[in-house]
PDB file of C-alpha atoms in Angstrom:
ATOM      1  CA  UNK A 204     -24.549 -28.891  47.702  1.00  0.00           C
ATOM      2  CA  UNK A 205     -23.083 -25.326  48.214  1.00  0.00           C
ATOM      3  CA  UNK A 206     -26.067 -23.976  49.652  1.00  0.00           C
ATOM      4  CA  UNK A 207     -26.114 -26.749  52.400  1.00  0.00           C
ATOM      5  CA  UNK A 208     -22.574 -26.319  53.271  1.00  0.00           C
ATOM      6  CA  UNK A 209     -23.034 -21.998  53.234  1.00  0.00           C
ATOM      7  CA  UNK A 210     -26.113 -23.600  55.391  1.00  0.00           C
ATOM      8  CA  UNK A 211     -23.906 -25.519  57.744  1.00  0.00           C
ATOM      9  CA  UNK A 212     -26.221 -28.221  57.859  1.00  0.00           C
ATOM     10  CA  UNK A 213     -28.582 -31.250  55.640  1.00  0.00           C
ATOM     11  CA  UNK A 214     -31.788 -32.436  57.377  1.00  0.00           C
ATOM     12  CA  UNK A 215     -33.025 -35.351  55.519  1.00  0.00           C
ATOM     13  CA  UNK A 216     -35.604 -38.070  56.507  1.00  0.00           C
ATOM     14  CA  UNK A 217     -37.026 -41.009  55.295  1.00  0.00           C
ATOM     15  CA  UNK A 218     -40.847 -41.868  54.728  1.00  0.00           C
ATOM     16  CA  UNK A 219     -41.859 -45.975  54.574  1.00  0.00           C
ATOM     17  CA  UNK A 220     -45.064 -46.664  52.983  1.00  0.00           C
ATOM     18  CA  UNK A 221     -47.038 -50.186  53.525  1.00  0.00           C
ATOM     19  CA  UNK A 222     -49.596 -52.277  53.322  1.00  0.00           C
ATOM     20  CA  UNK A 223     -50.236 -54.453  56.606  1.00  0.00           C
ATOM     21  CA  UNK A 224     -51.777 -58.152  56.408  1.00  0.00           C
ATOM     22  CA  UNK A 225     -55.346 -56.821  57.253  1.00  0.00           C
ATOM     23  CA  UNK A 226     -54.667 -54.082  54.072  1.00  0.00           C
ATOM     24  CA  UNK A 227     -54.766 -51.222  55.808  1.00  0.00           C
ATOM     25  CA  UNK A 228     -52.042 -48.833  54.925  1.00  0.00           C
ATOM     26  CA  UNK A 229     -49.233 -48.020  56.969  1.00  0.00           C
ATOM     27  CA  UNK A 230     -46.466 -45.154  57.264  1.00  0.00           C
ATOM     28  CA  UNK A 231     -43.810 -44.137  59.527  1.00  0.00           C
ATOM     29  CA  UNK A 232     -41.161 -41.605  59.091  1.00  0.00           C
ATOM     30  CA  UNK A 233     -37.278 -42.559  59.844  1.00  0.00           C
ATOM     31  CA  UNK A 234     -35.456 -41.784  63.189  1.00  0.00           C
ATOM     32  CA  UNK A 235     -31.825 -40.727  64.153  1.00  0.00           C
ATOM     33  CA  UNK A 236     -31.225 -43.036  67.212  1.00  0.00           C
ATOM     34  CA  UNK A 237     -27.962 -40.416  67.656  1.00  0.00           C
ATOM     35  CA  UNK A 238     -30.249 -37.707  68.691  1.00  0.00           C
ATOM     36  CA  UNK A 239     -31.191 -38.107  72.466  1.00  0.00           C
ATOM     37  CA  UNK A 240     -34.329 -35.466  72.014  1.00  0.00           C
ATOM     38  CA  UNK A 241     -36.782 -38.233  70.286  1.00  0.00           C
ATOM     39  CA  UNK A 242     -39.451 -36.137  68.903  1.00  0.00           C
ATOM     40  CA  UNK A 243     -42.167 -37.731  67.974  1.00  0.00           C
ATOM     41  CA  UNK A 244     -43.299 -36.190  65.037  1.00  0.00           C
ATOM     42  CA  UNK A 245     -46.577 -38.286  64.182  1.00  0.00           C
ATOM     43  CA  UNK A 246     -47.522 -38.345  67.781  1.00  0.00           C
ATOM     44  CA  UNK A 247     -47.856 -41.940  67.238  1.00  0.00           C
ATOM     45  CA  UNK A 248     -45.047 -43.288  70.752  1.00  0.00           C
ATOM     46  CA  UNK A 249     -42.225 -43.608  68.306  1.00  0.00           C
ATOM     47  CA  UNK A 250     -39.369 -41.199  67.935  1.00  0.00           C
ATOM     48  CA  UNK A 251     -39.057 -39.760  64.282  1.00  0.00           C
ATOM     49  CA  UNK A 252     -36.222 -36.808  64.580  1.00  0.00           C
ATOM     50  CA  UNK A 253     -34.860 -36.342  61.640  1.00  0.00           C
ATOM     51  CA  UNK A 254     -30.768 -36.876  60.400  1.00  0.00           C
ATOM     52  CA  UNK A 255     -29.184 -34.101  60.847  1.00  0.00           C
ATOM     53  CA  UNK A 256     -25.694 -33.486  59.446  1.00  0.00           C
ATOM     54  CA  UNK A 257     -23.300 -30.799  60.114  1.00  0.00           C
ATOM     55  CA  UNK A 258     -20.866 -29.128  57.641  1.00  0.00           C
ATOM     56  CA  UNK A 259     -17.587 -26.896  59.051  1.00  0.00           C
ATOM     57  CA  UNK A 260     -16.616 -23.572  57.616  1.00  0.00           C
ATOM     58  CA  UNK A 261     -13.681 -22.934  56.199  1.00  0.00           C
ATOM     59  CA  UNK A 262     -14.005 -19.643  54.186  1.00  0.00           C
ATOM     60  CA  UNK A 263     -10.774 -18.495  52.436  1.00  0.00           C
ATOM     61  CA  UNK A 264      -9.293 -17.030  49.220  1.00  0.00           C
ATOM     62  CA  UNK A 265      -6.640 -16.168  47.089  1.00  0.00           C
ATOM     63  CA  UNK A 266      -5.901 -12.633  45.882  1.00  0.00           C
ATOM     64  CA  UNK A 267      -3.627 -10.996  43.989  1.00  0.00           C
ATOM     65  CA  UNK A 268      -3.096  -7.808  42.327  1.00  0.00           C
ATOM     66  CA  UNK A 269      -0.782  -7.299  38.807  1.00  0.00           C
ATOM     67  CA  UNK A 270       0.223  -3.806  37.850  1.00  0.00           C
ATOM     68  CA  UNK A 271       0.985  -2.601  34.828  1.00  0.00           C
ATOM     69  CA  UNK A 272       2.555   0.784  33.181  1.00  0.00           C
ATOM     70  CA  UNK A 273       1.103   2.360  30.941  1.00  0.00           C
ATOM     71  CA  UNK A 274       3.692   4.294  28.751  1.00  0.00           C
ATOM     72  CA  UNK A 275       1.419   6.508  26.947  1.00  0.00           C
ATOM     73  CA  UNK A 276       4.073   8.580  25.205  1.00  0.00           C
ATOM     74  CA  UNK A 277       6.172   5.162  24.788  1.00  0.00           C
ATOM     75  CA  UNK A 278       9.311   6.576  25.693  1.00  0.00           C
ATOM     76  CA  UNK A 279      10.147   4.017  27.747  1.00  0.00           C
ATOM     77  CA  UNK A 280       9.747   5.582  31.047  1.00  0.00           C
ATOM     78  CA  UNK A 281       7.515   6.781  33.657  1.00  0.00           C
ATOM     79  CA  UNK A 282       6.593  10.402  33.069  1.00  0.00           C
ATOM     80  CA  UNK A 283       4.092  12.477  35.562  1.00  0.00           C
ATOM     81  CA  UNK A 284       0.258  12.346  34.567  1.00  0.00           C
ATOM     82  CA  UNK A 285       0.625   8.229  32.993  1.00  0.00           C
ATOM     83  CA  UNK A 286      -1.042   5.632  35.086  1.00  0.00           C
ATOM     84  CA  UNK A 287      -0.192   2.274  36.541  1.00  0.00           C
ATOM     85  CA  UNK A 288      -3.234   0.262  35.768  1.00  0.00           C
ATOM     86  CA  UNK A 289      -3.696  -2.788  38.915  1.00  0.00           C
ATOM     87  CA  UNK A 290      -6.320  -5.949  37.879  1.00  0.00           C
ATOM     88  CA  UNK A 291      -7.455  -8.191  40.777  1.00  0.00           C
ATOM     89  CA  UNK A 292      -7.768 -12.104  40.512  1.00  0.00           C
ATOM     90  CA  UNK A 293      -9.797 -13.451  43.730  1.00  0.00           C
ATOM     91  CA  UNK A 294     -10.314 -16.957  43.838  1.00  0.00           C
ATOM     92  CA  UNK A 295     -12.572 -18.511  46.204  1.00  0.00           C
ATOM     93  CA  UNK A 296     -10.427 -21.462  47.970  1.00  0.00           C
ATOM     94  CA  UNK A 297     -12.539 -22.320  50.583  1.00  0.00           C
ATOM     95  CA  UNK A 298     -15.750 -24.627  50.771  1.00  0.00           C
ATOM     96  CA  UNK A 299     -18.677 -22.085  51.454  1.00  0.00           C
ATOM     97  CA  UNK A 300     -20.386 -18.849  49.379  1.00  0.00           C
ATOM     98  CA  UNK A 301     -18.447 -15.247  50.105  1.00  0.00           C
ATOM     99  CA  UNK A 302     -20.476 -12.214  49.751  1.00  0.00           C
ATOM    100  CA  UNK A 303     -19.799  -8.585  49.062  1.00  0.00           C
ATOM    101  CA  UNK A 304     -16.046  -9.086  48.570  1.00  0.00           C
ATOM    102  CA  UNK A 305     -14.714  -5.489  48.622  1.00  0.00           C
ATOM    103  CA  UNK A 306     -11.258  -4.204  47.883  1.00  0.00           C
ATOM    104  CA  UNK A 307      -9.524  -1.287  48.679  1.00  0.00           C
ATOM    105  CA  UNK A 308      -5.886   0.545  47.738  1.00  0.00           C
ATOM    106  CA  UNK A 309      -5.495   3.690  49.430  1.00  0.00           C
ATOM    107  CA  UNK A 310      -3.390   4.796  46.610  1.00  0.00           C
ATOM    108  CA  UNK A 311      -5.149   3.854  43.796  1.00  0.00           C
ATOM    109  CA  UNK A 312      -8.625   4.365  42.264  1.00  0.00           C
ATOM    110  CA  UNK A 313     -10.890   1.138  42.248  1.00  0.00           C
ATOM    111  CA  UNK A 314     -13.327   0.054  40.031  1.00  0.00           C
ATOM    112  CA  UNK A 315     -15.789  -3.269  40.359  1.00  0.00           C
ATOM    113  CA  UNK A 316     -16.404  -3.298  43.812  1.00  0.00           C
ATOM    114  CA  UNK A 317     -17.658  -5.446  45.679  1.00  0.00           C
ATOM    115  CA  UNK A 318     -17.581  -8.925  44.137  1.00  0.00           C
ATOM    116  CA  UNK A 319     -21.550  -9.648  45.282  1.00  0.00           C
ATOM    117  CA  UNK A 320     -20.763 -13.396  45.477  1.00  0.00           C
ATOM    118  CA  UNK A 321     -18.165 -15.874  44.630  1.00  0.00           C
ATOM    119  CA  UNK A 322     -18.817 -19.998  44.799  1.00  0.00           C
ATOM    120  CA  UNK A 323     -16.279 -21.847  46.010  1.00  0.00           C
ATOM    121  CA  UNK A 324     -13.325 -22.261  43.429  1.00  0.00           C
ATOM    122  CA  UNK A 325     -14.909 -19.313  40.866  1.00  0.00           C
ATOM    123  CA  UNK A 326     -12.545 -17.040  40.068  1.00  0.00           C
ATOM    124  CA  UNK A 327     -13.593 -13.364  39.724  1.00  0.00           C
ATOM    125  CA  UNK A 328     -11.186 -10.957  37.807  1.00  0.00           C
ATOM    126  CA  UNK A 329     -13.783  -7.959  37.262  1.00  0.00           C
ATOM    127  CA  UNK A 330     -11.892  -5.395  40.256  1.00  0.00           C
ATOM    128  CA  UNK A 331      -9.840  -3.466  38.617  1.00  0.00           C
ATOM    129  CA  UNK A 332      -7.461  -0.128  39.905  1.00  0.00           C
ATOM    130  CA  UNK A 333      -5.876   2.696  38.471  1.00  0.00           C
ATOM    131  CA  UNK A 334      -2.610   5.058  40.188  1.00  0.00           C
ATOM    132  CA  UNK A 335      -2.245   8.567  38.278  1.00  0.00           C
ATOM    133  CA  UNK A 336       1.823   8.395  38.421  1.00  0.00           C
ATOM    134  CA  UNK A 337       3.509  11.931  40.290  1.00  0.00           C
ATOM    135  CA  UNK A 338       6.540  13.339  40.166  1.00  0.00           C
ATOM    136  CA  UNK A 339       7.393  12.399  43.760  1.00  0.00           C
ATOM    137  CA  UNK A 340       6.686   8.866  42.459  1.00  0.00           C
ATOM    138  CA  UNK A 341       9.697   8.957  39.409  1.00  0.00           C
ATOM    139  CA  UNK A 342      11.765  10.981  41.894  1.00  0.00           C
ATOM    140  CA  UNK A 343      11.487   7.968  44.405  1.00  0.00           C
ATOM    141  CA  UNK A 344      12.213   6.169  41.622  1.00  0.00           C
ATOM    142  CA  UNK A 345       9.694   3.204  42.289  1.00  0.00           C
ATOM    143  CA  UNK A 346       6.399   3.123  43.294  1.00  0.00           C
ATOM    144  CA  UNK A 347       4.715   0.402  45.674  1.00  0.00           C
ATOM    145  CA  UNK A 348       1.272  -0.319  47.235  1.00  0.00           C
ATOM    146  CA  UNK A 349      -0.644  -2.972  48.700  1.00  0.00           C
ATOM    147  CA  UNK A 350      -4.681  -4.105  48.854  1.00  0.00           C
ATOM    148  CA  UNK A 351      -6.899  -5.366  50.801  1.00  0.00           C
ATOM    149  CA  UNK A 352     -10.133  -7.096  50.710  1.00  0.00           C
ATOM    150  CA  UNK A 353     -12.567  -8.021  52.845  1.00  0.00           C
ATOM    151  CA  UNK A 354     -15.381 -10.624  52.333  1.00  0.00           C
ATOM    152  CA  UNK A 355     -18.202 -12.294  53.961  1.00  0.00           C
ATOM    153  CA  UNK A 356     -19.394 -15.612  55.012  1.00  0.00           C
ATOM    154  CA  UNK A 357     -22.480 -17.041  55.220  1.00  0.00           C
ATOM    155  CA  UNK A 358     -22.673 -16.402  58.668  1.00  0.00           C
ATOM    156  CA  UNK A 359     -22.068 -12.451  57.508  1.00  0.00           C
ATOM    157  CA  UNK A 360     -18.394 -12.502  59.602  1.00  0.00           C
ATOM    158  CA  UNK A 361     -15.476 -10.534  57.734  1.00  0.00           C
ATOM    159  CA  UNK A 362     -12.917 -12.555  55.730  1.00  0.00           C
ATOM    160  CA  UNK A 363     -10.076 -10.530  55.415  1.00  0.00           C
ATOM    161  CA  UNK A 364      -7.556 -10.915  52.802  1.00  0.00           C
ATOM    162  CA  UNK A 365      -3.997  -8.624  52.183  1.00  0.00           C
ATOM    163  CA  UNK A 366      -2.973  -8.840  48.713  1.00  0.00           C
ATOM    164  CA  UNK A 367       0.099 -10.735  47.181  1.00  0.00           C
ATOM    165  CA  UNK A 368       2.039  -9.845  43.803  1.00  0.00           C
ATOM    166  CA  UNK A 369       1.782 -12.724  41.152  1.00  0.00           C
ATOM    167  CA  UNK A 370       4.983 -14.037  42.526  1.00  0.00           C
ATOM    168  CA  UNK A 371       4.548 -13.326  46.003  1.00  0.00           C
ATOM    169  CA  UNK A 372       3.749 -13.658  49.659  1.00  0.00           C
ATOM    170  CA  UNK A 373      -0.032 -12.143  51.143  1.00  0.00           C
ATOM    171  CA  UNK A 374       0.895  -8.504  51.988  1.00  0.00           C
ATOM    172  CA  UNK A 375       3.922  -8.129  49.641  1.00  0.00           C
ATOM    173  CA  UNK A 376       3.342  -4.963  47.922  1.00  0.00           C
ATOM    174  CA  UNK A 377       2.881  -4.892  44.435  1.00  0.00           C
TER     175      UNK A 377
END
């Protein structure tokens, strides 16, 4: 499951149950003859460790920001005081549980943040950003940005992440 990979690990073990000629009952639990530690569990002289299997990270995701103008006047172009309105798709392409995804735009004004978890292949679209448009902005005559985001894996390491336009490379601006 998830949790055992966000784990890095599944212990299982077997239990045998029987009846012996004389009727008594009998039980022994299973043993991994790969693990050289041999604990013996029942303290009855046999080993009975337990399987243990081991499960790699490999946290990663995709993100990318879309912006959009808002022509409130509907002139047709960008006039001082509209906005540029920014959504956020981050889709979780790796195999374990990220936490507390948070994104940031220095020039823009975010909303939704942090993402508290995202499963591996959910897709979260809930981060959204807004950019009050300037003069110096029309004067420039474009306007361009990037993200960033930063989430956690189960271990609680950063995952960084620079955004990419739709159509584009991570760290492209948008």
């Amino acid at each position: 499951t998830v949790a055992d990979i966000d784990a890095g690990r599944f212990e299982t073990q077997a239990t045998v149950n029987g009846t012996a000629s004389d009727g008594t009952n009998v039980t022994d639990l299973s043993d991994d003859p790969s693990d050289p530690t041999n604990i013996d569990l029942e303290g009855d002289g046999e080993p009975d460790d337990p399987n243990v299997l081991t499960f790699a990270h490999s946290p990663s995701y995709d993100f990318v920001k879309e912006a959009v103008h808002d022509d409130a006047n509907g002139n047709g172009f960008a006039d001082a005081g509209e906005v540029i309105n920014y959504t956020f798709t981050v889709e979780n392409t790796g195999n374990v549980t990220l936490s507390d995804v948070a994104v940031t735009d220095t020039k823009a004004t975010i909303s939704g943040s942090p993402i508290a978890t995202l499963a591996p292949g959910e897709i979260d679209t809930s981060v959204t950003g807004i950019h009050t448009i300037i003069q110096d902005d029309i004067d420039a005559g474009s306007f361009s940005n990037s993200a960033t985001a930063v989430g956690k894996n189960p271990k609680g390491e950063d995952v960084p992440k620079q955004a990419r336009p739709s159509d584009g490379l991570p760290g492209d601006p948008t």
